[in-house]
Amino acid sequence: NAGVTQTPKFRVLKTGQSMTLLCAQDMNHEYMYWYRQDPGMGLRLIHYSVGEGTTAKGEVPDGYNVSRLKKQNFLLGLESAAPSQTSVYFCASSQARGELFFGEGSRLTVL
Amino acid sequence: DAKTTQPNSMESNEEEPVHLPCNHSTISGTDYIHWYRQLPSQGPEYVIHGLTSNVNNRMASLAIAEDRKSSTLILHRATLRDAAVYYCIPGGDTGTASKLTFGTGTRLQVTL
């Protein structure tokens, strides 16, 4: 059982480039989330989704867009990457009763 | 969101019990207390959660103060694999999205 899978695991971008991080879950969870974690800091919520076709802003949404076209997938897009978006990105999913299941993370470096 | 206070770091010897404290004095009456941990180079993983009563599972025990302003995560016999950052997170469990706010947590070191 794969759980939550993030693609890619590592990526290096130049400032101004765009990219998409893919999160896939095979647990039929309704809710999905994107977090970022900077060195020495906790996780901060970027965007989340409460179901297919719906998305909402989290704590730090600026510079990111998301889409949830299929229940099992949650995409995080950076239209014009900036060095401040260098971080480790974690996707998570959950059912309505709260326990979050996280992926292994995607390390993004923006030069 | 309720503010939490946790020690930055703690140390324990292997095979000994560990008590990880958390202060959440501004917790709302309907917030659960969640604990997650993050092993090195991994995503966080769920440990335990509770509302008012003490809770036990295969990983740990959660002791919640009667006034709910603090809680303690108890690892009964620490192993090297328990070395991680432990996050205490007050949050809802009411069928809505789990928009849990992760602070900086407590880094637990376990030594032989």
PDB file of C-alpha atoms in Angstrom:
ATOM      1  CA  ASN A   1       0.000   0.000   0.000  1.00  0.00           C
ATOM      2  CA  ALA A   2       1.725   3.180  -1.220  1.00  0.00           C
ATOM      3  CA  GLY A   3      -0.154   5.708   0.973  1.00  0.00           C
ATOM      4  CA  VAL A   4       0.848   9.246  -0.046  1.00  0.00           C
ATOM      5  CA  THR A   5       3.326   9.600  -2.895  1.00  0.00           C
ATOM      6  CA  GLN A   6       5.014  12.846  -3.898  1.00  0.00           C
ATOM      7  CA  THR A   7       6.672  13.520  -7.252  1.00  0.00           C
ATOM      8  CA  PRO A   8       9.400  14.655  -7.761  1.00  0.00           C
ATOM      9  CA  LYS A   9      11.442  14.122  -4.595  1.00  0.00           C
ATOM     10  CA  PHE A  10      14.115  16.634  -5.585  1.00  0.00           C
ATOM     11  CA  ARG A  11      14.119  19.575  -7.994  1.00  0.00           C
ATOM     12  CA  VAL A  12      16.350  22.534  -8.708  1.00  0.00           C
ATOM     13  CA  LEU A  13      14.834  25.557 -10.450  1.00  0.00           C
ATOM     14  CA  LYS A  14      16.086  28.896 -11.616  1.00  0.00           C
ATOM     15  CA  THR A  15      14.288  32.033 -10.488  1.00  0.00           C
ATOM     16  CA  GLY A  16      11.254  32.647 -12.670  1.00  0.00           C
ATOM     17  CA  GLN A  17      10.797  29.046 -13.805  1.00  0.00           C
ATOM     18  CA  SER A  18       7.575  27.200 -13.190  1.00  0.00           C
ATOM     19  CA  MET A  19       6.930  23.717 -11.934  1.00  0.00           C
ATOM     20  CA  THR A  20       4.263  21.422 -10.530  1.00  0.00           C
ATOM     21  CA  LEU A  21       4.507  19.067  -7.582  1.00  0.00           C
ATOM     22  CA  LEU A  22       2.210  16.063  -7.721  1.00  0.00           C
ATOM     23  CA  CYS A  23       0.686  14.374  -4.694  1.00  0.00           C
ATOM     24  CA  ALA A  24      -1.165  11.093  -5.076  1.00  0.00           C
ATOM     25  CA  GLN A  25      -2.965   9.112  -2.373  1.00  0.00           C
ATOM     26  CA  ASP A  26      -4.513   5.671  -2.638  1.00  0.00           C
ATOM     27  CA  MET A  27      -6.550   5.717   0.596  1.00  0.00           C
ATOM     28  CA  ASN A  28      -9.686   7.334  -0.856  1.00  0.00           C
ATOM     29  CA  HIS A  29      -9.242  10.292   1.496  1.00  0.00           C
ATOM     30  CA  GLU A  30     -11.464  13.350   1.088  1.00  0.00           C
ATOM     31  CA  TYR A  31      -8.993  15.913   2.405  1.00  0.00           C
ATOM     32  CA  MET A  32      -5.575  16.766   1.039  1.00  0.00           C
ATOM     33  CA  TYR A  33      -3.020  19.360   2.103  1.00  0.00           C
ATOM     34  CA  TRP A  34       0.225  20.979   1.024  1.00  0.00           C
ATOM     35  CA  TYR A  35       2.703  22.147   3.679  1.00  0.00           C
ATOM     36  CA  ARG A  36       6.138  23.671   3.453  1.00  0.00           C
ATOM     37  CA  GLN A  37       8.921  23.263   6.014  1.00  0.00           C
ATOM     38  CA  ASP A  38      11.868  25.628   6.208  1.00  0.00           C
ATOM     39  CA  PRO A  39      15.043  24.822   8.189  1.00  0.00           C
ATOM     40  CA  GLY A  40      14.474  24.944  11.942  1.00  0.00           C
ATOM     41  CA  MET A  41      10.809  25.695  11.551  1.00  0.00           C
ATOM     42  CA  GLY A  42       7.590  23.796  11.787  1.00  0.00           C
ATOM     43  CA  LEU A  43       5.290  22.988   8.902  1.00  0.00           C
ATOM     44  CA  ARG A  44       3.156  25.756   7.472  1.00  0.00           C
ATOM     45  CA  LEU A  45      -0.034  25.056   5.550  1.00  0.00           C
ATOM     46  CA  ILE A  46      -0.040  26.411   1.980  1.00  0.00           C
ATOM     47  CA  HIS A  47      -3.335  25.196   0.536  1.00  0.00           C
ATOM     48  CA  TYR A  48      -5.752  22.424   1.240  1.00  0.00           C
ATOM     49  CA  SER A  49      -8.727  20.685  -0.361  1.00  0.00           C
ATOM     50  CA  VAL A  50     -11.854  19.260   1.207  1.00  0.00           C
ATOM     51  CA  GLY A  51     -12.851  17.294  -1.862  1.00  0.00           C
ATOM     52  CA  GLU A  52     -12.556  16.855  -5.594  1.00  0.00           C
ATOM     53  CA  GLY A  53     -12.858  20.183  -7.388  1.00  0.00           C
ATOM     54  CA  THR A  54     -12.429  22.316  -4.251  1.00  0.00           C
ATOM     55  CA  THR A  55      -9.410  24.132  -2.852  1.00  0.00           C
ATOM     56  CA  ALA A  56      -8.813  26.672  -0.104  1.00  0.00           C
ATOM     57  CA  LYS A  57      -5.988  28.883   1.139  1.00  0.00           C
ATOM     58  CA  GLY A  58      -3.923  28.011   4.139  1.00  0.00           C
ATOM     59  CA  GLU A  59      -1.479  30.073   6.150  1.00  0.00           C
ATOM     60  CA  VAL A  60       1.049  30.895   3.380  1.00  0.00           C
ATOM     61  CA  PRO A  61      -0.698  30.655  -0.026  1.00  0.00           C
ATOM     62  CA  ASP A  62       1.017  33.492  -1.911  1.00  0.00           C
ATOM     63  CA  GLY A  63       3.045  32.408  -4.936  1.00  0.00           C
ATOM     64  CA  TYR A  64       1.362  28.999  -5.165  1.00  0.00           C
ATOM     65  CA  ASN A  65      -1.654  27.576  -6.966  1.00  0.00           C
ATOM     66  CA  VAL A  66      -3.331  24.223  -6.511  1.00  0.00           C
ATOM     67  CA  SER A  67      -5.795  21.979  -8.279  1.00  0.00           C
ATOM     68  CA  ARG A  68      -7.760  18.889  -7.274  1.00  0.00           C
ATOM     69  CA  LEU A  69      -9.263  17.578 -10.512  1.00  0.00           C
ATOM     70  CA  LYS A  70      -9.269  13.988  -9.284  1.00  0.00           C
ATOM     71  CA  LYS A  71      -9.934  12.836  -5.743  1.00  0.00           C
ATOM     72  CA  GLN A  72      -6.650  10.985  -5.483  1.00  0.00           C
ATOM     73  CA  ASN A  73      -4.417  13.801  -6.779  1.00  0.00           C
ATOM     74  CA  PHE A  74      -3.517  17.224  -5.430  1.00  0.00           C
ATOM     75  CA  LEU A  75      -1.204  19.397  -7.500  1.00  0.00           C
ATOM     76  CA  LEU A  76       0.880  22.303  -6.213  1.00  0.00           C
ATOM     77  CA  GLY A  77       2.096  24.788  -8.820  1.00  0.00           C
ATOM     78  CA  LEU A  78       4.707  27.506  -8.739  1.00  0.00           C
ATOM     79  CA  GLU A  79       4.156  29.858 -11.666  1.00  0.00           C
ATOM     80  CA  SER A  80       7.293  31.932 -11.191  1.00  0.00           C
ATOM     81  CA  ALA A  81       9.664  30.418  -8.650  1.00  0.00           C
ATOM     82  CA  ALA A  82      11.531  32.656  -6.213  1.00  0.00           C
ATOM     83  CA  PRO A  83      14.481  31.837  -3.906  1.00  0.00           C
ATOM     84  CA  SER A  84      12.140  32.327  -0.931  1.00  0.00           C
ATOM     85  CA  GLN A  85      10.276  29.230  -2.096  1.00  0.00           C
ATOM     86  CA  THR A  86      13.297  27.034  -1.468  1.00  0.00           C
ATOM     87  CA  SER A  87      11.915  24.557   1.028  1.00  0.00           C
ATOM     88  CA  VAL A  88      10.817  21.006   1.674  1.00  0.00           C
ATOM     89  CA  TYR A  89       7.214  20.472   0.623  1.00  0.00           C
ATOM     90  CA  PHE A  90       5.011  17.878   2.261  1.00  0.00           C
ATOM     91  CA  CYS A  91       1.689  16.614   1.051  1.00  0.00           C
ATOM     92  CA  ALA A  92      -0.788  14.997   3.413  1.00  0.00           C
ATOM     93  CA  SER A  93      -4.222  13.453   3.235  1.00  0.00           C
ATOM     94  CA  SER A  94      -6.893  12.580   5.754  1.00  0.00           C
ATOM     95  CA  GLN A  95     -10.398  11.417   6.213  1.00  0.00           C
ATOM     96  CA  ALA A  96     -12.811  13.615   8.080  1.00  0.00           C
ATOM     97  CA  ARG A  97     -11.646  12.419  11.484  1.00  0.00           C
ATOM     98  CA  GLY A  98      -8.337  14.094  11.463  1.00  0.00           C
ATOM     99  CA  GLU A  99      -5.369  11.761  11.325  1.00  0.00           C
ATOM    100  CA  LEU A 100      -2.990  13.112   8.696  1.00  0.00           C
ATOM    101  CA  PHE A 101      -0.934  10.806   6.503  1.00  0.00           C
ATOM    102  CA  PHE A 102       2.143  12.489   5.057  1.00  0.00           C
ATOM    103  CA  GLY A 103       4.301  11.851   2.044  1.00  0.00           C
ATOM    104  CA  GLU A 104       8.083  11.700   2.258  1.00  0.00           C
ATOM    105  CA  GLY A 105       8.561  15.251   1.053  1.00  0.00           C
ATOM    106  CA  SER A 106       9.825  17.071  -2.032  1.00  0.00           C
ATOM    107  CA  ARG A 107      12.969  19.142  -1.679  1.00  0.00           C
ATOM    108  CA  LEU A 108      12.904  22.206  -3.904  1.00  0.00           C
ATOM    109  CA  THR A 109      15.818  24.568  -4.437  1.00  0.00           C
ATOM    110  CA  VAL A 110      15.348  27.831  -6.314  1.00  0.00           C
ATOM    111  CA  LEU A 111      18.566  29.477  -7.467  1.00  0.00           C
TER     112      LEU A 111
ATOM    113  CA  ASP B   1      -5.497  28.892  17.036  1.00  0.00           C
ATOM    114  CA  ALA B   2      -4.312  27.834  20.460  1.00  0.00           C
ATOM    115  CA  LYS B   3      -0.671  28.612  21.213  1.00  0.00           C
ATOM    116  CA  THR B   4       1.544  25.779  22.442  1.00  0.00           C
ATOM    117  CA  THR B   5       4.764  25.741  24.430  1.00  0.00           C
ATOM    118  CA  GLN B   6       7.106  22.763  24.254  1.00  0.00           C
ATOM    119  CA  PRO B   7      10.739  22.337  25.327  1.00  0.00           C
ATOM    120  CA  ASN B   8      13.094  22.772  22.398  1.00  0.00           C
ATOM    121  CA  SER B   9      14.889  19.532  23.163  1.00  0.00           C
ATOM    122  CA  MET B  10      14.993  16.603  25.569  1.00  0.00           C
ATOM    123  CA  GLU B  11      17.287  13.651  26.068  1.00  0.00           C
ATOM    124  CA  SER B  12      16.565  10.138  27.199  1.00  0.00           C
ATOM    125  CA  ASN B  13      18.401   6.881  27.660  1.00  0.00           C
ATOM    126  CA  GLU B  14      17.253   3.893  25.685  1.00  0.00           C
ATOM    127  CA  GLU B  15      14.787   1.604  27.448  1.00  0.00           C
ATOM    128  CA  GLU B  16      13.731   4.369  29.852  1.00  0.00           C
ATOM    129  CA  PRO B  17      10.354   6.165  29.880  1.00  0.00           C
ATOM    130  CA  VAL B  18      10.107   9.634  28.382  1.00  0.00           C
ATOM    131  CA  HIS B  19       7.611  12.315  29.338  1.00  0.00           C
ATOM    132  CA  LEU B  20       7.224  15.058  26.749  1.00  0.00           C
ATOM    133  CA  PRO B  21       5.297  18.052  28.118  1.00  0.00           C
ATOM    134  CA  CYS B  22       3.139  20.528  26.244  1.00  0.00           C
ATOM    135  CA  ASN B  23       1.424  23.650  27.510  1.00  0.00           C
ATOM    136  CA  HIS B  24      -1.688  24.788  25.624  1.00  0.00           C
ATOM    137  CA  SER B  25      -3.340  27.155  28.060  1.00  0.00           C
ATOM    138  CA  THR B  26      -5.492  28.878  25.393  1.00  0.00           C
ATOM    139  CA  ILE B  27      -6.999  25.696  23.997  1.00  0.00           C
ATOM    140  CA  SER B  28     -10.688  25.910  23.135  1.00  0.00           C
ATOM    141  CA  GLY B  29     -13.220  23.611  24.681  1.00  0.00           C
ATOM    142  CA  THR B  30     -13.744  21.621  21.493  1.00  0.00           C
ATOM    143  CA  ASP B  31     -10.121  21.263  20.367  1.00  0.00           C
ATOM    144  CA  TYR B  32      -8.495  17.871  20.502  1.00  0.00           C
ATOM    145  CA  ILE B  33      -4.824  17.539  21.417  1.00  0.00           C
ATOM    146  CA  HIS B  34      -2.874  15.862  18.642  1.00  0.00           C
ATOM    147  CA  TRP B  35       0.681  14.572  18.763  1.00  0.00           C
ATOM    148  CA  TYR B  36       2.751  13.907  15.701  1.00  0.00           C
ATOM    149  CA  ARG B  37       6.412  13.099  15.320  1.00  0.00           C
ATOM    150  CA  GLN B  38       8.864  13.624  12.512  1.00  0.00           C
ATOM    151  CA  LEU B  39      11.773  11.253  12.067  1.00  0.00           C
ATOM    152  CA  PRO B  40      14.863  12.615  10.286  1.00  0.00           C
ATOM    153  CA  SER B  41      14.301  13.223   6.579  1.00  0.00           C
ATOM    154  CA  GLN B  42      10.699  12.000   6.721  1.00  0.00           C
ATOM    155  CA  GLY B  43       7.246  13.472   6.813  1.00  0.00           C
ATOM    156  CA  PRO B  44       5.440  13.721  10.145  1.00  0.00           C
ATOM    157  CA  GLU B  45       3.540  10.698  11.399  1.00  0.00           C
ATOM    158  CA  TYR B  46       0.557  10.509  13.699  1.00  0.00           C
ATOM    159  CA  VAL B  47       1.225   9.387  17.269  1.00  0.00           C
ATOM    160  CA  ILE B  48      -1.917   9.877  19.323  1.00  0.00           C
ATOM    161  CA  HIS B  49      -4.726  12.313  20.071  1.00  0.00           C
ATOM    162  CA  GLY B  50      -7.305  12.902  22.781  1.00  0.00           C
ATOM    163  CA  LEU B  51      -9.909  15.312  24.097  1.00  0.00           C
ATOM    164  CA  THR B  52     -10.286  14.976  27.850  1.00  0.00           C
ATOM    165  CA  SER B  53      -9.499  11.467  28.980  1.00  0.00           C
ATOM    166  CA  ASN B  54      -6.084   9.855  28.985  1.00  0.00           C
ATOM    167  CA  VAL B  55      -5.468   7.791  25.864  1.00  0.00           C
ATOM    168  CA  ASN B  56      -3.281   4.801  25.120  1.00  0.00           C
ATOM    169  CA  ASN B  57      -2.232   3.146  21.899  1.00  0.00           C
ATOM    170  CA  ARG B  58       0.570   0.898  20.754  1.00  0.00           C
ATOM    171  CA  MET B  59       2.962   3.819  20.299  1.00  0.00           C
ATOM    172  CA  ALA B  60       2.393   5.964  23.370  1.00  0.00           C
ATOM    173  CA  SER B  61       0.133   7.272  26.099  1.00  0.00           C
ATOM    174  CA  LEU B  62      -1.352  10.741  26.343  1.00  0.00           C
ATOM    175  CA  ALA B  63      -2.040  12.235  29.742  1.00  0.00           C
ATOM    176  CA  ILE B  64      -4.289  15.305  29.657  1.00  0.00           C
ATOM    177  CA  ALA B  65      -4.546  17.649  32.620  1.00  0.00           C
ATOM    178  CA  GLU B  66      -7.978  18.026  34.143  1.00  0.00           C
ATOM    179  CA  ASP B  67      -8.152  21.695  33.096  1.00  0.00           C
ATOM    180  CA  ARG B  68      -6.873  20.724  29.620  1.00  0.00           C
ATOM    181  CA  LYS B  69      -4.253  23.466  29.700  1.00  0.00           C
ATOM    182  CA  SER B  70      -1.418  20.985  29.412  1.00  0.00           C
ATOM    183  CA  SER B  71      -0.723  17.443  28.305  1.00  0.00           C
ATOM    184  CA  THR B  72       2.121  14.951  28.397  1.00  0.00           C
ATOM    185  CA  LEU B  73       3.094  12.419  25.793  1.00  0.00           C
ATOM    186  CA  ILE B  74       4.556   9.310  27.405  1.00  0.00           C
ATOM    187  CA  LEU B  75       6.830   6.906  25.597  1.00  0.00           C
ATOM    188  CA  HIS B  76       7.030   3.943  27.946  1.00  0.00           C
ATOM    189  CA  ARG B  77      10.378   2.583  26.761  1.00  0.00           C
ATOM    190  CA  ALA B  78      12.328   4.832  24.451  1.00  0.00           C
ATOM    191  CA  THR B  79      14.274   3.238  21.627  1.00  0.00           C
ATOM    192  CA  LEU B  80      16.757   4.749  19.206  1.00  0.00           C
ATOM    193  CA  ARG B  81      14.008   4.759  16.611  1.00  0.00           C
ATOM    194  CA  ASP B  82      12.020   7.189  18.778  1.00  0.00           C
ATOM    195  CA  ALA B  83      14.567   9.951  18.173  1.00  0.00           C
ATOM    196  CA  ALA B  84      12.484  12.562  16.382  1.00  0.00           C
ATOM    197  CA  VAL B  85      10.833  15.960  16.648  1.00  0.00           C
ATOM    198  CA  TYR B  86       7.545  15.675  18.547  1.00  0.00           C
ATOM    199  CA  TYR B  87       4.768  18.151  17.819  1.00  0.00           C
ATOM    200  CA  CYS B  88       1.892  18.904  20.164  1.00  0.00           C
ATOM    201  CA  ILE B  89      -1.026  20.419  18.221  1.00  0.00           C
ATOM    202  CA  PRO B  90      -4.406  21.549  19.518  1.00  0.00           C
ATOM    203  CA  GLY B  91      -6.955  21.325  16.761  1.00  0.00           C
ATOM    204  CA  GLY B  92     -10.387  20.328  15.656  1.00  0.00           C
ATOM    205  CA  ASP B  93     -11.646  16.847  15.018  1.00  0.00           C
ATOM    206  CA  THR B  94     -15.165  17.639  13.986  1.00  0.00           C
ATOM    207  CA  GLY B  95     -15.318  16.346  10.468  1.00  0.00           C
ATOM    208  CA  THR B  96     -13.740  19.381   8.895  1.00  0.00           C
ATOM    209  CA  ALA B  97     -10.321  19.599   7.326  1.00  0.00           C
ATOM    210  CA  SER B  98      -7.495  19.011   9.772  1.00  0.00           C
ATOM    211  CA  LYS B  99      -5.784  22.374   9.368  1.00  0.00           C
ATOM    212  CA  LEU B 100      -3.335  21.552  12.088  1.00  0.00           C
ATOM    213  CA  THR B 101      -0.643  24.120  12.846  1.00  0.00           C
ATOM    214  CA  PHE B 102       2.748  22.559  13.470  1.00  0.00           C
ATOM    215  CA  GLY B 103       5.067  24.566  15.715  1.00  0.00           C
ATOM    216  CA  THR B 104       8.752  23.798  16.184  1.00  0.00           C
ATOM    217  CA  GLY B 105       8.161  20.871  18.549  1.00  0.00           C
ATOM    218  CA  THR B 106      10.538  19.065  20.914  1.00  0.00           C
ATOM    219  CA  ARG B 107      13.587  17.343  19.514  1.00  0.00           C
ATOM    220  CA  LEU B 108      14.055  14.071  21.422  1.00  0.00           C
ATOM    221  CA  GLN B 109      17.492  12.503  21.521  1.00  0.00           C
ATOM    222  CA  VAL B 110      17.793   8.897  22.643  1.00  0.00           C
ATOM    223  CA  THR B 111      21.151   7.520  23.688  1.00  0.00           C
ATOM    224  CA  LEU B 112      22.410   4.054  24.506  1.00  0.00           C
TER     225      LEU B 112
END
